[in-house]
């Protein structure tokens, strides 16, 4: 990577380091459906204008905000948060990162694991013997 790309990446990550938590605070009481809608809209915007993040242009701010809001809404809904480009956001205060302890936010929804299916060896007839 050249120096300009390194600087551009540094600026993107440092601004996301600020913007994503700000959006998380704004959206922290939103319903999962509303957060999911934000994530979907953000993915669409980043998908169609993501090149503006790299090359600039009139959609650069829109793409950046969509990326930050998408990461924030995902961090608020996904068990374990979200990790992108080495940055991690989640709902666990003082989280150490993606490998940190992320308790299940919805333990009532966890179904017990089903019993394993029985396994039988089935011996097929030898085609040479027929
Ligand atoms: Zn975390």
PDB file of C-alpha atoms in Angstrom, residues 9 11 17 26 42 47-48 54-55 58 61 65 67-68 79 81 89 95 97 102 110 113 116 120:
ATOM      1  CA  UNK A   9      -7.171   4.111   5.731  1.00  0.00           C
ATOM      2  CA  UNK A  11      -8.402   8.594   8.621  1.00  0.00           C
ATOM      3  CA  UNK A  17     -13.684   4.848  15.906  1.00  0.00           C
ATOM      4  CA  UNK A  26     -28.298   7.359  19.275  1.00  0.00           C
ATOM      5  CA  UNK A  42     -26.657   1.005   5.023  1.00  0.00           C
ATOM      6  CA  UNK A  47     -22.814  -1.222  -1.952  1.00  0.00           C
ATOM      7  CA  UNK A  48     -23.780   1.454  -4.423  1.00  0.00           C
ATOM      8  CA  UNK A  54     -11.953   5.214  -1.509  1.00  0.00           C
ATOM      9  CA  UNK A  55     -11.913   7.732  -4.336  1.00  0.00           C
ATOM     10  CA  UNK A  58     -20.280  13.661  -3.977  1.00  0.00           C
ATOM     11  CA  UNK A  61     -20.188  11.585   3.220  1.00  0.00           C
ATOM     12  CA  UNK A  65     -22.405   7.718   7.342  1.00  0.00           C
ATOM     13  CA  UNK A  67     -20.961   2.541   6.862  1.00  0.00           C
ATOM     14  CA  UNK A  68     -20.850   3.981  10.383  1.00  0.00           C
ATOM     15  CA  UNK A  79     -24.428 -11.384  19.401  1.00  0.00           C
ATOM     16  CA  UNK A  81     -20.873  -7.346  18.139  1.00  0.00           C
ATOM     17  CA  UNK A  89     -17.875  -2.606  18.532  1.00  0.00           C
ATOM     18  CA  UNK A  95     -14.972  -5.361  25.950  1.00  0.00           C
ATOM     19  CA  UNK A  97     -12.370  -7.403  21.513  1.00  0.00           C
ATOM     20  CA  UNK A 102     -20.134 -11.690  24.976  1.00  0.00           C
ATOM     21  CA  UNK A 110     -31.742 -20.425  23.072  1.00  0.00           C
ATOM     22  CA  UNK A 113     -29.299 -28.694  21.404  1.00  0.00           C
ATOM     23  CA  UNK A 116     -27.442 -36.400  18.156  1.00  0.00           C
ATOM     24  CA  UNK A 120     -25.479 -47.014  11.906  1.00  0.00           C
TER      25      UNK A 120
END
